[in-house]
Tab-separated table of C-alpha atoms in Angstrom:
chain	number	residue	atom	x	y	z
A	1	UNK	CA	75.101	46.906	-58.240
A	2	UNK	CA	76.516	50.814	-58.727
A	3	UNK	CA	79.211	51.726	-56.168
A	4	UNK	CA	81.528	54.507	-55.789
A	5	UNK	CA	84.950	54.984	-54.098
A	6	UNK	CA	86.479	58.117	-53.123
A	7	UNK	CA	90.418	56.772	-52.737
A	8	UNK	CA	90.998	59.961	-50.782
A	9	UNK	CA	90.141	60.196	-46.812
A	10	UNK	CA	91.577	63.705	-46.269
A	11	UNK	CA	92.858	66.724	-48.628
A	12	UNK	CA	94.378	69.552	-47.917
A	13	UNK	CA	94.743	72.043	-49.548
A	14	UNK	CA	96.045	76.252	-48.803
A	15	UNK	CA	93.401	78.773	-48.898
A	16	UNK	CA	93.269	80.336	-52.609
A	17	UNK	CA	94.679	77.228	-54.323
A	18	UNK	CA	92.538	75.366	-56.515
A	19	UNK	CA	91.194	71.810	-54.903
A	20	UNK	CA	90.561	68.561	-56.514
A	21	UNK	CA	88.334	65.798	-54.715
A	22	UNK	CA	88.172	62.895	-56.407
A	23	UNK	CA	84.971	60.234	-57.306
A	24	UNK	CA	85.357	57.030	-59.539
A	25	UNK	CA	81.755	54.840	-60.082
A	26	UNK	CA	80.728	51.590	-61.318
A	27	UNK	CA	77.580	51.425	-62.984
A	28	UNK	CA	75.124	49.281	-65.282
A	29	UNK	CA	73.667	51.289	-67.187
A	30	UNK	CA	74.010	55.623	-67.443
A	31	UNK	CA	74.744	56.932	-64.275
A	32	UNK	CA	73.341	60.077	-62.655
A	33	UNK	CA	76.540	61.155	-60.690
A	34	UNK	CA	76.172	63.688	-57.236
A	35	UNK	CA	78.152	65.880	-55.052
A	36	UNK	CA	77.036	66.542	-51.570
A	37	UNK	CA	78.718	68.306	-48.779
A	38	UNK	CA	78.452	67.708	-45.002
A	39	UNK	CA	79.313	70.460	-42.132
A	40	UNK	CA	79.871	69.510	-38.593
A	41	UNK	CA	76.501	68.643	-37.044
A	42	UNK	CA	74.489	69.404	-39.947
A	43	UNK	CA	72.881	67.258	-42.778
A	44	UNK	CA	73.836	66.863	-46.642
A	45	UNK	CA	73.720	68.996	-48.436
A	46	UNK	CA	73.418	69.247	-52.550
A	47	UNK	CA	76.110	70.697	-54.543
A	48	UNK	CA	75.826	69.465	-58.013
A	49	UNK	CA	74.475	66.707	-60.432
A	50	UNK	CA	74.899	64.815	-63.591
A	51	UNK	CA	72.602	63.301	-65.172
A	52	UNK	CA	72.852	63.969	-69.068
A	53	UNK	CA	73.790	66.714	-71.394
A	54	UNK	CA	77.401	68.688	-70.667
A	55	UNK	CA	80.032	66.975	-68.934
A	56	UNK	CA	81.055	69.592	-66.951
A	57	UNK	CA	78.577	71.259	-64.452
A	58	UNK	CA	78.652	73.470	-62.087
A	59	UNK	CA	77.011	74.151	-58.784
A	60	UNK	CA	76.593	75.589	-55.817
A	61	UNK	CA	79.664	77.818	-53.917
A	62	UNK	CA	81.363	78.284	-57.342
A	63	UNK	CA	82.144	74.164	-57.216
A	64	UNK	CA	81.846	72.290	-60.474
A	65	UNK	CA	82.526	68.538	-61.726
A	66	UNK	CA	83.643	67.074	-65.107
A	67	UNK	CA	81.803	63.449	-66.252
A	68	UNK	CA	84.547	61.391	-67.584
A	69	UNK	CA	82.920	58.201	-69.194
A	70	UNK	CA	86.218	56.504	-70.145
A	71	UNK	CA	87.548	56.623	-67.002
A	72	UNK	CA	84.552	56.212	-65.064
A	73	UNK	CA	85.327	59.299	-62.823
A	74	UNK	CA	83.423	62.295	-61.524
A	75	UNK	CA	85.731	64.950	-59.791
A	76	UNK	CA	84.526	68.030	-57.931
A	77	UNK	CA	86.799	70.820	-58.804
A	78	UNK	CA	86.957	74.303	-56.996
A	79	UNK	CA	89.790	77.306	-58.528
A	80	UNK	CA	90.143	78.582	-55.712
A	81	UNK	CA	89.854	77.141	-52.262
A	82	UNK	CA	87.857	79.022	-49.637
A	83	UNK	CA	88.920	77.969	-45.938
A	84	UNK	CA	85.013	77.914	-45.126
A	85	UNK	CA	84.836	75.174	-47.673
A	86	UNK	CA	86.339	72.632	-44.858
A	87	UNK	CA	84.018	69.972	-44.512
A	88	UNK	CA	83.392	66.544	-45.746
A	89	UNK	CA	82.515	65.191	-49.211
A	90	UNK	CA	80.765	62.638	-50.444
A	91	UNK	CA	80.021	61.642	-53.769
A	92	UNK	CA	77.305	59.517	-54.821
A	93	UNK	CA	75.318	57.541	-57.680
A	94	UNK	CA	72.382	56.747	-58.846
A	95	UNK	CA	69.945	55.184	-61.132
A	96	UNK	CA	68.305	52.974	-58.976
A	97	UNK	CA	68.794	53.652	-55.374
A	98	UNK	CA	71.387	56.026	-54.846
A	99	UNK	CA	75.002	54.657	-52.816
A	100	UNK	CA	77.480	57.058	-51.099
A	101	UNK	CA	81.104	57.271	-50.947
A	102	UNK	CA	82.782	56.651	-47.791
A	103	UNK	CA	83.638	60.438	-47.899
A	104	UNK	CA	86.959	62.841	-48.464
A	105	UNK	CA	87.839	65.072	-45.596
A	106	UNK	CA	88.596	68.618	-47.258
A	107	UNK	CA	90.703	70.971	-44.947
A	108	UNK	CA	91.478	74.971	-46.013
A	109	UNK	CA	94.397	76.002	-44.296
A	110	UNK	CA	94.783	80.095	-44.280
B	1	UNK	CA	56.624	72.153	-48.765
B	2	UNK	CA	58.579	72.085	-46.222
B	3	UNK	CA	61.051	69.036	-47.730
B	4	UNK	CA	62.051	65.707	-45.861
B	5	UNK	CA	60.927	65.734	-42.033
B	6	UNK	CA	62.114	63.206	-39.667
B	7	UNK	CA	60.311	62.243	-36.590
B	8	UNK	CA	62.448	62.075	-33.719
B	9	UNK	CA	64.818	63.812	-33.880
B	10	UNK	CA	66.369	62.486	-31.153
B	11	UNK	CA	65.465	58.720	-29.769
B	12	UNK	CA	67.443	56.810	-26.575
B	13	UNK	CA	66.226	53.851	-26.130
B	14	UNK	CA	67.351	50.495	-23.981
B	15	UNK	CA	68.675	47.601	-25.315
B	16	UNK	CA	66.488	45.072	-26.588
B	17	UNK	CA	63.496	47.781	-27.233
B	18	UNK	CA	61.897	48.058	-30.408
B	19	UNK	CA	61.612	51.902	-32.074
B	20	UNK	CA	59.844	53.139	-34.913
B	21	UNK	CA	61.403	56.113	-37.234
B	22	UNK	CA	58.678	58.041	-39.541
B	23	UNK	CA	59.480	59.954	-42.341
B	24	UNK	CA	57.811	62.185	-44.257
B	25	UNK	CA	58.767	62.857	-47.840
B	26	UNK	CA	58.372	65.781	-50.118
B	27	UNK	CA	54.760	65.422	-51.576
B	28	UNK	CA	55.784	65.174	-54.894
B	29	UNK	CA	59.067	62.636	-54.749
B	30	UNK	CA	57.928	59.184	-55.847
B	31	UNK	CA	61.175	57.904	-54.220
B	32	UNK	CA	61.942	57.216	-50.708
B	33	UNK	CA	65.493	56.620	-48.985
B	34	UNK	CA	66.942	55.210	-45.841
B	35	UNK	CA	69.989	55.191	-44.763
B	36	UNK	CA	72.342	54.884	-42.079
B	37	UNK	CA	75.414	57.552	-40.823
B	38	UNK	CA	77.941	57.132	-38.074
B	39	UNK	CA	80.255	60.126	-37.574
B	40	UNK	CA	82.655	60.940	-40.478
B	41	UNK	CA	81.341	58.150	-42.444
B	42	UNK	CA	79.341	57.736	-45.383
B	43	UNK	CA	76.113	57.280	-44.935
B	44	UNK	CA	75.246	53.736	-45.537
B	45	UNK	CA	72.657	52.935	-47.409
B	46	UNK	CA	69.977	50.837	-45.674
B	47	UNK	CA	66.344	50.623	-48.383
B	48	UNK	CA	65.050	52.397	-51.427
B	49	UNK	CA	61.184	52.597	-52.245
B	50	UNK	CA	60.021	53.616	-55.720
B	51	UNK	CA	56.293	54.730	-54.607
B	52	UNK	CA	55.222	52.323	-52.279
B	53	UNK	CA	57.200	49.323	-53.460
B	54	UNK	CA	60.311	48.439	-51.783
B	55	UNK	CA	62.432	47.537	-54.575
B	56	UNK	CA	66.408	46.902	-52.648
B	57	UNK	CA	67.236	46.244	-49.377
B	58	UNK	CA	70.718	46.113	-48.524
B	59	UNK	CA	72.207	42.618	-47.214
B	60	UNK	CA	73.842	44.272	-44.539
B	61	UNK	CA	70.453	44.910	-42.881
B	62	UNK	CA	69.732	42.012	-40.327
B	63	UNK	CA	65.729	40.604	-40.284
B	64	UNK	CA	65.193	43.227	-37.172
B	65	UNK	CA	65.207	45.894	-39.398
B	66	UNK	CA	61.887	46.880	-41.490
B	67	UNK	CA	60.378	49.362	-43.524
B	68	UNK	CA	57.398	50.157	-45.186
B	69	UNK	CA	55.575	52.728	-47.146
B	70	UNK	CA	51.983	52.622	-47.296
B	71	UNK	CA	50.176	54.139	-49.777
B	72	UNK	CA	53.739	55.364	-51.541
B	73	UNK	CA	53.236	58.812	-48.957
B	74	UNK	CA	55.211	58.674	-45.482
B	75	UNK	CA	57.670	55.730	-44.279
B	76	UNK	CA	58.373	53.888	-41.207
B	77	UNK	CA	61.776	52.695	-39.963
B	78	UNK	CA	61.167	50.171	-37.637
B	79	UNK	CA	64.458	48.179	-35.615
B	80	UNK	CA	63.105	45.288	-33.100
B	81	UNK	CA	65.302	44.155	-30.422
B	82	UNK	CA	67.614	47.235	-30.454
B	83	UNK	CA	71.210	46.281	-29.917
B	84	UNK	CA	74.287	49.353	-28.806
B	85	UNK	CA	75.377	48.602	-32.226
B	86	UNK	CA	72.330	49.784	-33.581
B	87	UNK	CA	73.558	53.529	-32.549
B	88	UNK	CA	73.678	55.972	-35.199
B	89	UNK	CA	72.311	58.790	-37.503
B	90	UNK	CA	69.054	57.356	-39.374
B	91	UNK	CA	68.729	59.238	-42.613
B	92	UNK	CA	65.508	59.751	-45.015
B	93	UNK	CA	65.927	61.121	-48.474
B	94	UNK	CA	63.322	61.669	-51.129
B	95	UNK	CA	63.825	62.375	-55.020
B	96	UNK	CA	61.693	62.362	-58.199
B	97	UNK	CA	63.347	60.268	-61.497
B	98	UNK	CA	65.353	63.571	-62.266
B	99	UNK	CA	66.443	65.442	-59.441
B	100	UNK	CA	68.643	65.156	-56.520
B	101	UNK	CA	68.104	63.510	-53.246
B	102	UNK	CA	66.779	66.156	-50.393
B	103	UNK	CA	67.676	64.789	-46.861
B	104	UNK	CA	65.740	65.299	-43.908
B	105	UNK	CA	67.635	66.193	-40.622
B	106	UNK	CA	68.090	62.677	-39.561
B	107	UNK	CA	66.878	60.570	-36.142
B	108	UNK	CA	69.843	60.102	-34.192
B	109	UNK	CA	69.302	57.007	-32.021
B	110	UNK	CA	71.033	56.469	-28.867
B	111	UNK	CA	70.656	52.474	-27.390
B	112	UNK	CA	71.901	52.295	-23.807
């Protein structure tokens, strides 16, 4: 059965500094690898995808994500840290039915 | 299309009562999620249809919990016997083979 872990429960990180939150999988098979993001009272939302092709892709908000097959990991990656970009995390996989992460708590301090 | 649609949004209920959840997928998405979401967690994945087969369920879901997706369109949530525990976001998500999952804005269900 696929899983993922996200070993993080919070980051922080200062506004303008470039953030790491970080996704590792287990899979049989090729996985198609996602990023969503979660505001207060709202649903989830889709930032990006892998499914095949580059390993590094980039989506919405100026967020991107590198594939790493070796190490089994999936990263979201942002230069520059906005402090609207506080909000939870949550990485998830897929190819059968898709399983979340227990979510990473990402806090932009001014 | 409108995407994912949830119907209720909002459902409080007394212990021990039965409720139904419907969900209504994009038209086009041939699969069909379920899942489960207490604040600031992950949501926790409850069934997975592939058209209108139902193809995991997870072990953490007791016998009072059913689904089903009739003719591979809309889907039903049903919990019998609702216990407080039972409390929580219900999410529905729907995908093709090659895209990502589009949520719908969730049932949150309330068991006094």
């Amino acid at each position: 059965a696929q899983s993922v872990a996200q070993p993080e429960d919070q980051v922080n990180v200062a506004e303008g500094n470039p953030l790491t939150v970080k996704c590792t999988y287990s899979v049989s098979g090729n996985p198609y690898l996602f990023w969503y993001v979660q505001y207060p009272n709202r649903g989830l939302q889709f930032l990006l995808k892998y499914i095949t092709g580059d390993n590094l892709v980039k989506g919405s908000y100026g967020f991107e994500a590198e594939f790493n097959k070796s190490q089994t990991s999936f990263h979201l990656k942002k230069p520059s840290a906005l402090v609207s970009d506080s909000a939870l995390y949550f990485c998830a996989v897929r190819p059968y039915d898709m399983r979340f992460g227990a979510g990473t708590r990402l806090t932009v301090k001014p | 299309d409108t995407g994912v649609s949830q119907d209720p949004r909002h459902k409080i209920t007394k212990r021990g009562q039965n409720v139904t959840f419907r969900c209504d997928p994009i038209s086009e998405h041939n699969r069909l999620y379920w899942y489960r979401q207490t604040l600031g967690q992950g949501p926790e994945f409850l069934t997975y249809f592939q058209n209108e087969a139902q193809l995991e369920k997870s072990r953490l879901l007791s016998d009072r919990f059913s689904a089903e997706r009739p003719k591979g369109s809309f889907s039903t949530l049903e919990i019998q016997r609702t216990e407080q525990g039972d409390s929580a976001m219900y999410l529905c998500a729907s995908s093709s083979d090659m895209t990502e999952a589009f949520f719908g804005q969730g049932t949150r269900l309330t068991v006094v």
